[in-house]
mmCIF file of C-alpha atoms and ligand atoms in Angstrom:
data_model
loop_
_atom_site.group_PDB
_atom_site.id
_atom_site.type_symbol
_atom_site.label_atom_id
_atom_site.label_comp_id
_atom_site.label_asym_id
_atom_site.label_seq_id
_atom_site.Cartn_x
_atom_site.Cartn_y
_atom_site.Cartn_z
ATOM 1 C CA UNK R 51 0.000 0.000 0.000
ATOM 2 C CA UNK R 52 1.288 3.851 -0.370
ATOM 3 C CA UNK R 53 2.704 5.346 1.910
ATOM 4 C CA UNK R 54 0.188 8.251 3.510
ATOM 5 C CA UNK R 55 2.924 10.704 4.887
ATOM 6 C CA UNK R 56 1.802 13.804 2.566
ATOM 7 C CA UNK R 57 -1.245 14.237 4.496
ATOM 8 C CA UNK R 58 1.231 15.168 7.451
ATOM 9 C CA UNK R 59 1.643 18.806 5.322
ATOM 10 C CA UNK R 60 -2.196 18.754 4.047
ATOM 11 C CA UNK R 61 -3.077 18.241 7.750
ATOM 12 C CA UNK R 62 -0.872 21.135 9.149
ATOM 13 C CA UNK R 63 -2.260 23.169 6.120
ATOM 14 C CA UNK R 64 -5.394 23.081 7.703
ATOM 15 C CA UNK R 65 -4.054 23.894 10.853
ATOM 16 C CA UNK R 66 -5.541 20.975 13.124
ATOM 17 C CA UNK R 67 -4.791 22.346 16.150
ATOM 18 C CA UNK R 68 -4.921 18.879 18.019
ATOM 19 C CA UNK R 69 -1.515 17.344 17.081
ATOM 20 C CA UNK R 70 -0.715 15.930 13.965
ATOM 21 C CA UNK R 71 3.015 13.452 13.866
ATOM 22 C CA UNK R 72 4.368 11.938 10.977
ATOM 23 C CA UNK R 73 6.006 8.440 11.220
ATOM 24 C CA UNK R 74 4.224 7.809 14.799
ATOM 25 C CA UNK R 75 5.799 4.564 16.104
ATOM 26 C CA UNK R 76 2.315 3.015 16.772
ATOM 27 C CA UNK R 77 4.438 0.847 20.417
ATOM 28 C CA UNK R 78 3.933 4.293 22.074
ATOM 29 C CA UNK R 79 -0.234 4.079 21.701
ATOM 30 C CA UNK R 80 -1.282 0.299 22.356
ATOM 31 C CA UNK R 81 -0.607 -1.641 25.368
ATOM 32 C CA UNK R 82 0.996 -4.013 23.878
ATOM 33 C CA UNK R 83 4.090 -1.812 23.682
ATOM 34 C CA UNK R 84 4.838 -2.604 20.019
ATOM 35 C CA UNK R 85 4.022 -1.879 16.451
ATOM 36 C CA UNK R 86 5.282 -0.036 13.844
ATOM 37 C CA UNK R 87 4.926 3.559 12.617
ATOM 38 C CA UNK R 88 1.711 5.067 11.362
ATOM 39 C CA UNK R 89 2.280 7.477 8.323
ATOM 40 C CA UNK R 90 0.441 10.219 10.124
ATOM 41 C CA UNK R 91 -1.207 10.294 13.374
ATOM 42 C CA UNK R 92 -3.989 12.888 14.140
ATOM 43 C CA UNK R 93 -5.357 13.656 17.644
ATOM 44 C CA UNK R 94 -8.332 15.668 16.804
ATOM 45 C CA UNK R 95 -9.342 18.491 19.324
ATOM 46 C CA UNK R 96 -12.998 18.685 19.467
ATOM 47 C CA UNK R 97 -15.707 17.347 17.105
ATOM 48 C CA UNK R 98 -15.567 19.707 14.319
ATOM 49 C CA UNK R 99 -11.985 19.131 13.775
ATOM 50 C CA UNK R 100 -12.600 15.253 13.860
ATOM 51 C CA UNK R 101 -15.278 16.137 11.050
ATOM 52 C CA UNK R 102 -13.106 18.239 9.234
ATOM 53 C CA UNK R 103 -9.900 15.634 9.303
ATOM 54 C CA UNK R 104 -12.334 12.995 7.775
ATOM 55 C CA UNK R 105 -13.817 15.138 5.293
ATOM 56 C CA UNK R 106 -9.847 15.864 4.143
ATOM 57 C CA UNK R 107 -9.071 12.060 4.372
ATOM 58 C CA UNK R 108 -12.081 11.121 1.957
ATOM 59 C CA UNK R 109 -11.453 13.656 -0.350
ATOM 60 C CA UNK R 110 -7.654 12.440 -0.575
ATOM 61 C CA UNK R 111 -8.684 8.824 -0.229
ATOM 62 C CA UNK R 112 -6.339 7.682 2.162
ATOM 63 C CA UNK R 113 -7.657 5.403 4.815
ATOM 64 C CA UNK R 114 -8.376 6.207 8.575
ATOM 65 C CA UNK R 115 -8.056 3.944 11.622
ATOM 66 C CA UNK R 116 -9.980 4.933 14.772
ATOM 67 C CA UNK R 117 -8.265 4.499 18.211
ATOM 68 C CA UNK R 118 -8.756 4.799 21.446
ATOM 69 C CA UNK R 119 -6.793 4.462 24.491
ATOM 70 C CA UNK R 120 -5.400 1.173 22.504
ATOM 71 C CA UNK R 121 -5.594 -0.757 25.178
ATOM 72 C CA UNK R 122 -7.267 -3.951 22.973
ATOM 73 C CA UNK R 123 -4.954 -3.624 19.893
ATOM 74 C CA UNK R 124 -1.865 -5.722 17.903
ATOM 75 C CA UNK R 125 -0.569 -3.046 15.659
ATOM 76 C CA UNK R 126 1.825 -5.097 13.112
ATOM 77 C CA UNK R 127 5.468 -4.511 13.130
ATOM 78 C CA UNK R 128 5.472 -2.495 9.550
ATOM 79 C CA UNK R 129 3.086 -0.414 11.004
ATOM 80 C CA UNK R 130 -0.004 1.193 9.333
ATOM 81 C CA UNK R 131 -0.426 2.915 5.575
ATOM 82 C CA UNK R 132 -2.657 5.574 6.286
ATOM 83 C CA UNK R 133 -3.968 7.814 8.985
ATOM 84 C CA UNK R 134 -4.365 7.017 12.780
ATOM 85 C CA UNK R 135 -7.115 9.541 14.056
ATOM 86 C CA UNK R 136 -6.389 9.230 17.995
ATOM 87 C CA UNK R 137 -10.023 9.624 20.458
ATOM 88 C CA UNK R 138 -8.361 11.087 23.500
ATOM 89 C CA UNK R 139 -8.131 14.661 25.136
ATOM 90 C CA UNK R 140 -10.956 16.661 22.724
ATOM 91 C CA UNK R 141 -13.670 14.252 23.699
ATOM 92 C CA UNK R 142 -12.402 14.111 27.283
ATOM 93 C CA UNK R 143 -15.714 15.541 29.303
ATOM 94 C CA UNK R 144 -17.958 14.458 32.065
ATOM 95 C CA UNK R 145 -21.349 15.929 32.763
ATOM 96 C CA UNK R 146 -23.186 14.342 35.768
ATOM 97 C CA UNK R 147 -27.042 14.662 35.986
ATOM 98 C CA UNK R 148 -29.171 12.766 38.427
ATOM 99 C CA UNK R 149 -28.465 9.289 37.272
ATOM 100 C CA UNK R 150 -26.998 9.646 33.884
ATOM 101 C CA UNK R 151 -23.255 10.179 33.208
ATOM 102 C CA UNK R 152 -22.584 11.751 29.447
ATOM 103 C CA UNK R 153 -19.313 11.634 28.639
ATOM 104 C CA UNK R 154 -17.032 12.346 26.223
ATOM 105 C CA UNK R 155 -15.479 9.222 23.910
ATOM 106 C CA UNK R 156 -11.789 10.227 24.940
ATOM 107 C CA UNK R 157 -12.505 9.625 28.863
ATOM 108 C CA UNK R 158 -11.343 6.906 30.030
ATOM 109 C CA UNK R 159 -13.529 3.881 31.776
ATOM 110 C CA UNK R 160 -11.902 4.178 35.189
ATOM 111 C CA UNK R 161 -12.346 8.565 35.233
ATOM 112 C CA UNK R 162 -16.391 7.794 34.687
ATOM 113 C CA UNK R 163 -16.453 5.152 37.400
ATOM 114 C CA UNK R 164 -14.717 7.330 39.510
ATOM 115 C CA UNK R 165 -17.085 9.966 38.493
ATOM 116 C CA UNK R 166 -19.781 7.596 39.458
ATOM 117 C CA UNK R 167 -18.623 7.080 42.626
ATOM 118 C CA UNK R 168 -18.329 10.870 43.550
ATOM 119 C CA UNK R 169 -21.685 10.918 43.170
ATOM 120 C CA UNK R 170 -23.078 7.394 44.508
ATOM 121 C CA UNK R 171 -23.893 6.009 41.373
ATOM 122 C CA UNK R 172 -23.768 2.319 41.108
ATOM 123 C CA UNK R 173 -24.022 0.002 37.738
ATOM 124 C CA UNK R 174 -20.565 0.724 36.380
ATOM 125 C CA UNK R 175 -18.182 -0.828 39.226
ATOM 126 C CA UNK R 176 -17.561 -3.671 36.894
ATOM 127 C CA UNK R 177 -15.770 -1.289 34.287
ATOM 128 C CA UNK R 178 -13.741 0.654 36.950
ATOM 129 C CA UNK R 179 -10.665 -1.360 36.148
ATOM 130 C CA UNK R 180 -11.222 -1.923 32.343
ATOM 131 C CA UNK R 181 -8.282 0.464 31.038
ATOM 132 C CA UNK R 182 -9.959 1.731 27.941
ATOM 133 C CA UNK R 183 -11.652 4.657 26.563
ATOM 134 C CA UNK R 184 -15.223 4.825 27.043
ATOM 135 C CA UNK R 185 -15.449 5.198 23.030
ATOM 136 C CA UNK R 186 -13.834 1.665 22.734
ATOM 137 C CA UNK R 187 -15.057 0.574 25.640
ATOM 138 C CA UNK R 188 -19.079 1.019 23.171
ATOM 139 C CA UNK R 189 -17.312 0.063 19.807
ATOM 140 C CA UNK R 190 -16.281 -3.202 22.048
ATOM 141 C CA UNK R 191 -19.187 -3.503 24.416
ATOM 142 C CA UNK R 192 -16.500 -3.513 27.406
ATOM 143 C CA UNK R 193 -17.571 -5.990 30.364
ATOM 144 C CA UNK R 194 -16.025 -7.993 33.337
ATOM 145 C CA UNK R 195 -17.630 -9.315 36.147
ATOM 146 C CA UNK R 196 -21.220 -9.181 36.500
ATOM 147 C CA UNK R 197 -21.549 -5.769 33.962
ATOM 148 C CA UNK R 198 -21.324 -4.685 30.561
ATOM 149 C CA UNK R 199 -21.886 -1.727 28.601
ATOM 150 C CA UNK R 200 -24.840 -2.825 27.079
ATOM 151 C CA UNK R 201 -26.381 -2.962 30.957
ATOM 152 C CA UNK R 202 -25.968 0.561 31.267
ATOM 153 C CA UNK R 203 -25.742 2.726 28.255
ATOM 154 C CA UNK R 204 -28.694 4.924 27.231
ATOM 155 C CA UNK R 205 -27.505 6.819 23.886
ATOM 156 C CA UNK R 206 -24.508 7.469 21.950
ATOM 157 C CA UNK R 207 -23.533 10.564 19.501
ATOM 158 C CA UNK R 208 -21.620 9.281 16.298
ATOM 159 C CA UNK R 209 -19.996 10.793 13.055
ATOM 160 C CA UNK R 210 -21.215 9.051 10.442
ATOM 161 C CA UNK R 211 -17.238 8.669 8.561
ATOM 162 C CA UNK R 212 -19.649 8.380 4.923
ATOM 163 C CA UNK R 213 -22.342 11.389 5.316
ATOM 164 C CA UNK R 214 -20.457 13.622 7.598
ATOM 165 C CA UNK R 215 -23.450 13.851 9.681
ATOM 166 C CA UNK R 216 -23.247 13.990 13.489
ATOM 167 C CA UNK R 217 -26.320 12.466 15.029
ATOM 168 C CA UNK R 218 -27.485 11.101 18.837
ATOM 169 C CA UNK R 219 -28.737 7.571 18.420
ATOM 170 C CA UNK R 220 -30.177 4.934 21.030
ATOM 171 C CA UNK R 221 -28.174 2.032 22.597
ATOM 172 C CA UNK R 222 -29.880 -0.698 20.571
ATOM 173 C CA UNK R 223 -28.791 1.109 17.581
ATOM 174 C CA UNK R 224 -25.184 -0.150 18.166
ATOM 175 C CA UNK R 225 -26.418 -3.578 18.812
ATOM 176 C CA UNK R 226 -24.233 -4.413 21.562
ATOM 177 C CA UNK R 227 -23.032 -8.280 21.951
ATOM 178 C CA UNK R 228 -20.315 -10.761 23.320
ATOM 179 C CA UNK R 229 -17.176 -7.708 22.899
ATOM 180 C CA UNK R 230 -19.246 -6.456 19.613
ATOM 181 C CA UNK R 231 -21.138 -4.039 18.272
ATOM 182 C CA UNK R 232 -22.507 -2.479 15.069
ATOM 183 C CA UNK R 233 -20.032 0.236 15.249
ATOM 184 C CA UNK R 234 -18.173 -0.422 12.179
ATOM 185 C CA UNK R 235 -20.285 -1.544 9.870
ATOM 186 C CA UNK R 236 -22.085 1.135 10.018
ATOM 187 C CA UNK R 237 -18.882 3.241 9.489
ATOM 188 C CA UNK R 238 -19.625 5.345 12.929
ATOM 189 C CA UNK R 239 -16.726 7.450 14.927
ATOM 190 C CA UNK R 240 -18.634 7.200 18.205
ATOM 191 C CA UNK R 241 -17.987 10.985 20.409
ATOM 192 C CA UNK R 242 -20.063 10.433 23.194
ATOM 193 C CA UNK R 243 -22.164 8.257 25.440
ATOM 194 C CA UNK R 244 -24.695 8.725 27.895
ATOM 195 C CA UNK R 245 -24.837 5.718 30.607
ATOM 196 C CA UNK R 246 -28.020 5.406 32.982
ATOM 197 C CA UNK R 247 -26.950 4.214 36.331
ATOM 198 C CA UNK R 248 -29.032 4.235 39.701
ATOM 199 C CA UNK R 249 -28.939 5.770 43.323
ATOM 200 C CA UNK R 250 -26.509 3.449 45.380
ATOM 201 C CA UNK R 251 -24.213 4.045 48.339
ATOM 202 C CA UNK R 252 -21.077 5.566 48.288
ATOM 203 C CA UNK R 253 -18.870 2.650 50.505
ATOM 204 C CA UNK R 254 -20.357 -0.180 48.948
ATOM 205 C CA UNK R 255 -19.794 1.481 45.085
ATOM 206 C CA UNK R 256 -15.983 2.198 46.365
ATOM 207 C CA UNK R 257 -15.742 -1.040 48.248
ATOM 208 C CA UNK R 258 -17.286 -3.345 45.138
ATOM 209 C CA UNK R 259 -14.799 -1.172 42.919
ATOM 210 C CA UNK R 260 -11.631 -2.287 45.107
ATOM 211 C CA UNK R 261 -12.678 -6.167 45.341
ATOM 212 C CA UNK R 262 -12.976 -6.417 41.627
ATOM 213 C CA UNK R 263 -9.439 -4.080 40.984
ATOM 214 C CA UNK R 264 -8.184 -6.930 43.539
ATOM 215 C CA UNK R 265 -9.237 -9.648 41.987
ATOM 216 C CA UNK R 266 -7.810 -8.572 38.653
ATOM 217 C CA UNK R 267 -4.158 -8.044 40.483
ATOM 218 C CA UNK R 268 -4.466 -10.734 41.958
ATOM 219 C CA UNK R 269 -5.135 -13.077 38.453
ATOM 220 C CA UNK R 270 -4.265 -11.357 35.906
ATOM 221 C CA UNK R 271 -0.679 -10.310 34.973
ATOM 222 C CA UNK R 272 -0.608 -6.279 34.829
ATOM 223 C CA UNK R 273 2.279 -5.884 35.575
ATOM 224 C CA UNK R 274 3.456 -6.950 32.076
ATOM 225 C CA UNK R 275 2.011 -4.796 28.289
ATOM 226 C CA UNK R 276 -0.432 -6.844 27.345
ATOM 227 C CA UNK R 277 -4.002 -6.245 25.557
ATOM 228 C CA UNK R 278 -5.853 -7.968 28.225
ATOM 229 C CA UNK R 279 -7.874 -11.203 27.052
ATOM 230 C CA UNK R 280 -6.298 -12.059 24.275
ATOM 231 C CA UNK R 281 -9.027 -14.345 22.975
ATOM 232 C CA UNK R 282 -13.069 -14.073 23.131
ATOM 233 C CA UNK R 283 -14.394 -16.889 25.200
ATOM 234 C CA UNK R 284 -15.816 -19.546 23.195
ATOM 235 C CA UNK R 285 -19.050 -20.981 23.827
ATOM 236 C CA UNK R 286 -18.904 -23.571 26.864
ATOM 237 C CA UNK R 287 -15.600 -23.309 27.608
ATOM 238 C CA UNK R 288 -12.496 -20.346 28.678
ATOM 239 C CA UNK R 289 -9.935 -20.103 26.563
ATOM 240 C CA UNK R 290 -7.365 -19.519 29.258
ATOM 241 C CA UNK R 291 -8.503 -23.169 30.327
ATOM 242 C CA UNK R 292 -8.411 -24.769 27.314
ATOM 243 C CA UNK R 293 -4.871 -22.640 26.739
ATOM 244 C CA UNK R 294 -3.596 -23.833 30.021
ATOM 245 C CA UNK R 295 -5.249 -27.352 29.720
ATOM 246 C CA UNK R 296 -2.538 -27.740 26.378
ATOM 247 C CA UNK R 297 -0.017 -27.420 28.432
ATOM 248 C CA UNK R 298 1.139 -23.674 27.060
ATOM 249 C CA UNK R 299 1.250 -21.572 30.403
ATOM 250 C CA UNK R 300 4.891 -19.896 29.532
ATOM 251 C CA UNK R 301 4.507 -21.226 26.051
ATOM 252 C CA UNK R 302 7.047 -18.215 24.354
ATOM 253 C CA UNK R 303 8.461 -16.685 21.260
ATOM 254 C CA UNK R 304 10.830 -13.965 21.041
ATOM 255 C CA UNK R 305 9.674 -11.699 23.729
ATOM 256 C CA UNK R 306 6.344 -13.116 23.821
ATOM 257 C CA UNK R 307 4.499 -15.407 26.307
ATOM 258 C CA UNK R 308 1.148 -16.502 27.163
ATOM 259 C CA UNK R 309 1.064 -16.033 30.858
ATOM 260 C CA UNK R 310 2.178 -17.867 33.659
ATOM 261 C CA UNK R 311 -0.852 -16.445 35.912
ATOM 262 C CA UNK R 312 -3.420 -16.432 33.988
ATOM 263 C CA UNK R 313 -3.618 -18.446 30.343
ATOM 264 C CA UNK R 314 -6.166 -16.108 28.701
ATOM 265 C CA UNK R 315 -3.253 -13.241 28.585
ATOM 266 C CA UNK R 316 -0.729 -12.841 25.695
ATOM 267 C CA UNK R 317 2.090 -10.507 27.500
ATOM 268 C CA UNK R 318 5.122 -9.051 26.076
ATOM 269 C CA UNK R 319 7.796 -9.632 28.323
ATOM 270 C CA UNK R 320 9.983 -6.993 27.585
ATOM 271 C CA UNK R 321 10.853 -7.037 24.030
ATOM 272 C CA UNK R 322 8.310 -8.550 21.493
ATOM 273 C CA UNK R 323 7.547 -7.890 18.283
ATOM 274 C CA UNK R 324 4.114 -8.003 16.917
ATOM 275 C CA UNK R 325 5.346 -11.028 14.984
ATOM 276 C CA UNK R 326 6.105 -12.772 17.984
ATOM 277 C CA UNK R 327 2.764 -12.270 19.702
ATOM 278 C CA UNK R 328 1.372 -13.488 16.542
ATOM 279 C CA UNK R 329 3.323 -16.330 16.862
ATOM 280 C CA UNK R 330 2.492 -17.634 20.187
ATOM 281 C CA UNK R 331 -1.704 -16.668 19.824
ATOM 282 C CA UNK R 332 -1.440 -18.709 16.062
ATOM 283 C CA UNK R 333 0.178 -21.912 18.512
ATOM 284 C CA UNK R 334 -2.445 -21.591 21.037
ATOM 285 C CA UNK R 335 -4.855 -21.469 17.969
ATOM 286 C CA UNK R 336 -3.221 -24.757 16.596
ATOM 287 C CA UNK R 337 -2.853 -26.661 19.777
ATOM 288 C CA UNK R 338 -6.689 -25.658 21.169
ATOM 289 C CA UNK R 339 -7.852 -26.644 17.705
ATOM 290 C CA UNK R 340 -6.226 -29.846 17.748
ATOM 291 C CA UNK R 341 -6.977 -30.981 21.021
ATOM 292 C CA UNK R 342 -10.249 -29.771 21.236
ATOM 293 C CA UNK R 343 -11.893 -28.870 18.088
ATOM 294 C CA UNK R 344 -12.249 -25.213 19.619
ATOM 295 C CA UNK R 345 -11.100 -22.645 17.013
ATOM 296 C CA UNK R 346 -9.971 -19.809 19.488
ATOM 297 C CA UNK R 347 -10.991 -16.404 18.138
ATOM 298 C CA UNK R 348 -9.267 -12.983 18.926
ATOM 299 C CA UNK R 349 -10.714 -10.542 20.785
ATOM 300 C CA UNK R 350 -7.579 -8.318 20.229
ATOM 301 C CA UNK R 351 -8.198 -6.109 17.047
ATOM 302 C CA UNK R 352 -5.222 -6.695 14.955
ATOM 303 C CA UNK R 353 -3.875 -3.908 12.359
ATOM 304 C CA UNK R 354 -1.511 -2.500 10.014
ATOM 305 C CA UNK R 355 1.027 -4.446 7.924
HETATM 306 C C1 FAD E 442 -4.819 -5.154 31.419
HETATM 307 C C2 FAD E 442 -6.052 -5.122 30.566
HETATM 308 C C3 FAD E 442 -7.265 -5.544 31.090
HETATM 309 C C4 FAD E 442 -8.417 -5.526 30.296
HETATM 310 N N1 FAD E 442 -9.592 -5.934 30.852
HETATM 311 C C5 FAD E 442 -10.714 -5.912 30.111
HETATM 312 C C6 FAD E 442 -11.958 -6.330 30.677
HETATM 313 O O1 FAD E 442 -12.069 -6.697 31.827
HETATM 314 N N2 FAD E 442 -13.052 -6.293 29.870
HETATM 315 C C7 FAD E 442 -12.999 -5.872 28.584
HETATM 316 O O2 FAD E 442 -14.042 -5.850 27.911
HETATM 317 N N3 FAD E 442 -11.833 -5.472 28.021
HETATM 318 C C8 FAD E 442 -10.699 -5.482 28.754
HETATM 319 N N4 FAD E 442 -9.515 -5.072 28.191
HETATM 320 C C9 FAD E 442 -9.469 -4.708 26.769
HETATM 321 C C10 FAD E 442 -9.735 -3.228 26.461
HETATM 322 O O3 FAD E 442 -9.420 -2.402 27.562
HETATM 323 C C11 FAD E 442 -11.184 -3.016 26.029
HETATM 324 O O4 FAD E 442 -11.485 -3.756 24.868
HETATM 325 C C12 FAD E 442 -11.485 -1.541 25.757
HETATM 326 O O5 FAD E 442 -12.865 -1.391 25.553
HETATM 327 C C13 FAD E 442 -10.732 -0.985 24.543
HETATM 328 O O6 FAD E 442 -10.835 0.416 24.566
HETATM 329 P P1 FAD E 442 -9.708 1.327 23.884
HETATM 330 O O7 FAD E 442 -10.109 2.747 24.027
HETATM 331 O O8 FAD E 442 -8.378 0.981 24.397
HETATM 332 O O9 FAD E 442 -9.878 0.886 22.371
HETATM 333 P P2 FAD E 442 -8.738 0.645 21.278
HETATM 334 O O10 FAD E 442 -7.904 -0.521 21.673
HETATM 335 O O11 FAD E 442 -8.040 1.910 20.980
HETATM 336 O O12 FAD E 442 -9.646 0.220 20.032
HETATM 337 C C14 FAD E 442 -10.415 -0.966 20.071
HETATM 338 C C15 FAD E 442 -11.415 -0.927 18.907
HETATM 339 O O13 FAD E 442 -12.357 0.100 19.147
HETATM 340 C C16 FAD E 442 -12.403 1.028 18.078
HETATM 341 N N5 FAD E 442 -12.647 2.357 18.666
HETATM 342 C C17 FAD E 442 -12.029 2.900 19.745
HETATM 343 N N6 FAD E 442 -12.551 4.112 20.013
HETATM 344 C C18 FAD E 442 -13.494 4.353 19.082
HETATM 345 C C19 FAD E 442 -14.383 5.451 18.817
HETATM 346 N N7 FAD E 442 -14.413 6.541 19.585
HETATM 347 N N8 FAD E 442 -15.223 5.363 17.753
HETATM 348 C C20 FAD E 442 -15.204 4.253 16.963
HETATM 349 N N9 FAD E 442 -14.392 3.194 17.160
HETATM 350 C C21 FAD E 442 -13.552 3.245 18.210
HETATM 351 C C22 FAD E 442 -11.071 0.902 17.381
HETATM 352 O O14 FAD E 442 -11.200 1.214 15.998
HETATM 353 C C23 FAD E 442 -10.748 -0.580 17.573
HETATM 354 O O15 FAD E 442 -11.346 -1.361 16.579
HETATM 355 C C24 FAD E 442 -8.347 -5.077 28.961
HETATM 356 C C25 FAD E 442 -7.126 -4.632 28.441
HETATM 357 C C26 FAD E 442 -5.981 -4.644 29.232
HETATM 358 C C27 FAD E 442 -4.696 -4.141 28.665
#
């Protein structure tokens, strides 16, 4: 594919006051730690300059890949031909009122459960540890525990990337499932949510928040980059079980590993490539399938070249 770095100049042109890099090495935006450079990287400041960047990117035809927080992405070691438009500190509100929380897609999951816990709002301890944005947190349909986005949220606002239009649309409209939704097939750039919690009390919000951040220390392995689960869990089973069950705990390539504490995580250890965290989730693939029949799908969204 062509390389995308002219719309570096095009974008400064137009003065996009955000932040606009050429060459961005992509290891400094996922939490994976690795992946190549994107030709230009874009951090739009408010809505109208995320419309305006996407009206310049059709017209020039060069592609454009949404992020987050990139918390659940395996950018490939070449990196990406086109345009990264970055979700983050323009869509970073929080407005509070009664029981609804409308937010801004930048925010991050953990600043609106705090923000529901300022104000004794319970329904959202469950994403209080999930380290995403709240944008990818709706393209995903985020969950752990006993919650998930679709429990909660009441509306989104989108840009629609083919009309241009910006437009508030209901919950079931993104037709929320198992870590899906209708997001990109309907070629939406979600900028907002409104979630719809419910009176609760302020200990037991903070003290159900701080069991379930425990109980992720204490099983899963954050102390290494990693993109969380690496795999959805398949119908009737757990794919760290099935992982673990092969025998591939510590399984490695390069700098690559599937976890020692807890199966379902891909980690880079220090210094993995892409390629080798490719490597080990295409084993685990190989060896469930074989041993099982189970054909391990991944949850992580996987980009670039
Ligand atoms: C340690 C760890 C623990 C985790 N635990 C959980 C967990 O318990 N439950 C869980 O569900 N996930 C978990 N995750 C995965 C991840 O945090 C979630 O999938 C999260 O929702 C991803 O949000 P993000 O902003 O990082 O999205 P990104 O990784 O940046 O993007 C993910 C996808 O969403 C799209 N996207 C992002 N923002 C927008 C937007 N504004 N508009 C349109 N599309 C957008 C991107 O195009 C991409 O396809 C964990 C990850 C880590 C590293």
């Amino acid at each position: 594919m062509s390389n995308f770095s002219y719309i570096f100049d095009i974008l400064k042109s137009e003065n996009i006051s955000g932040g606009v890099l050429k060459d961005e090495p992509m290891s400094l935006h996922t939490s994976f730690k690795t992946g190549g450079p994107a030709d230009v990287f874009v951090s739009p400041a408010d809505e109208n300059e995320l419309k305006k960047v996407i009206e310049i990117l059709k017209k020039e035809n060069a592609p454009a890949f949404v992020i987050g927080n990139g918390t659940n992405l395996l950018v490939k070691d070449n990196g990406i031909r086109g345009v990264v438009v970055h979700i983050g500190k323009g869509f970073s509100y929080i407005n509070t009122k009664n029981e609804e929380i409308t937010a801004g897609a930048g925010c991050l999951m953990s600043e609106i459960a705090q923000n529901a816990l300022d104000n004794s709002l319970t329904g959202f301890e469950f994403a209080s540890g999930i380290p995403g944005s709240f944008g990818g947190g709706m393209f995903m349909n985020a969950g752990a525990y006993d919650g998930e986005m679709k429990n909660v949220l009441k509306a989104a606002k989108v840009l629609d990337r083919n009309t241009l239009e910006i437009f508030e649309i209901s919950a079931e409209e993104l037709d929320l499932g198992y870590r899906k939704s209708s997001v990109e097939a309907k070629g939406y750039i979600v900028l907002e949510g409104t979630i719809k919690l419910g009176k609760g009390d302020y200990d037991k919000i903070k003290d159900k928040m701080n069991d379930l951040n425990s109980q992720r220390r204490e099983k899963q392995p954050l102390t290494f980059p990693s993109a969380g689960s690496t795999f959805k869990r398949p119908e009737g089973y757990f794919a760290g079980k099935l992982i673990s069950d092969s025998g591939l705990k510590g399984f490695s390539v390069g700098g690559a590993q599937v976890s020692e504490k807890h199966a379902g995580f891909v980690i880079n250890k220090g210094n993995a490539t892409t390629a080798d965290i490719l490597s080990v989730i295409k084993h685990c693939q190989e060896t469930v399938f074989d041993n099982y029949g189970v054909m391990l799908e991944t949850e992580v969204r996987i980009l670039g070249e």
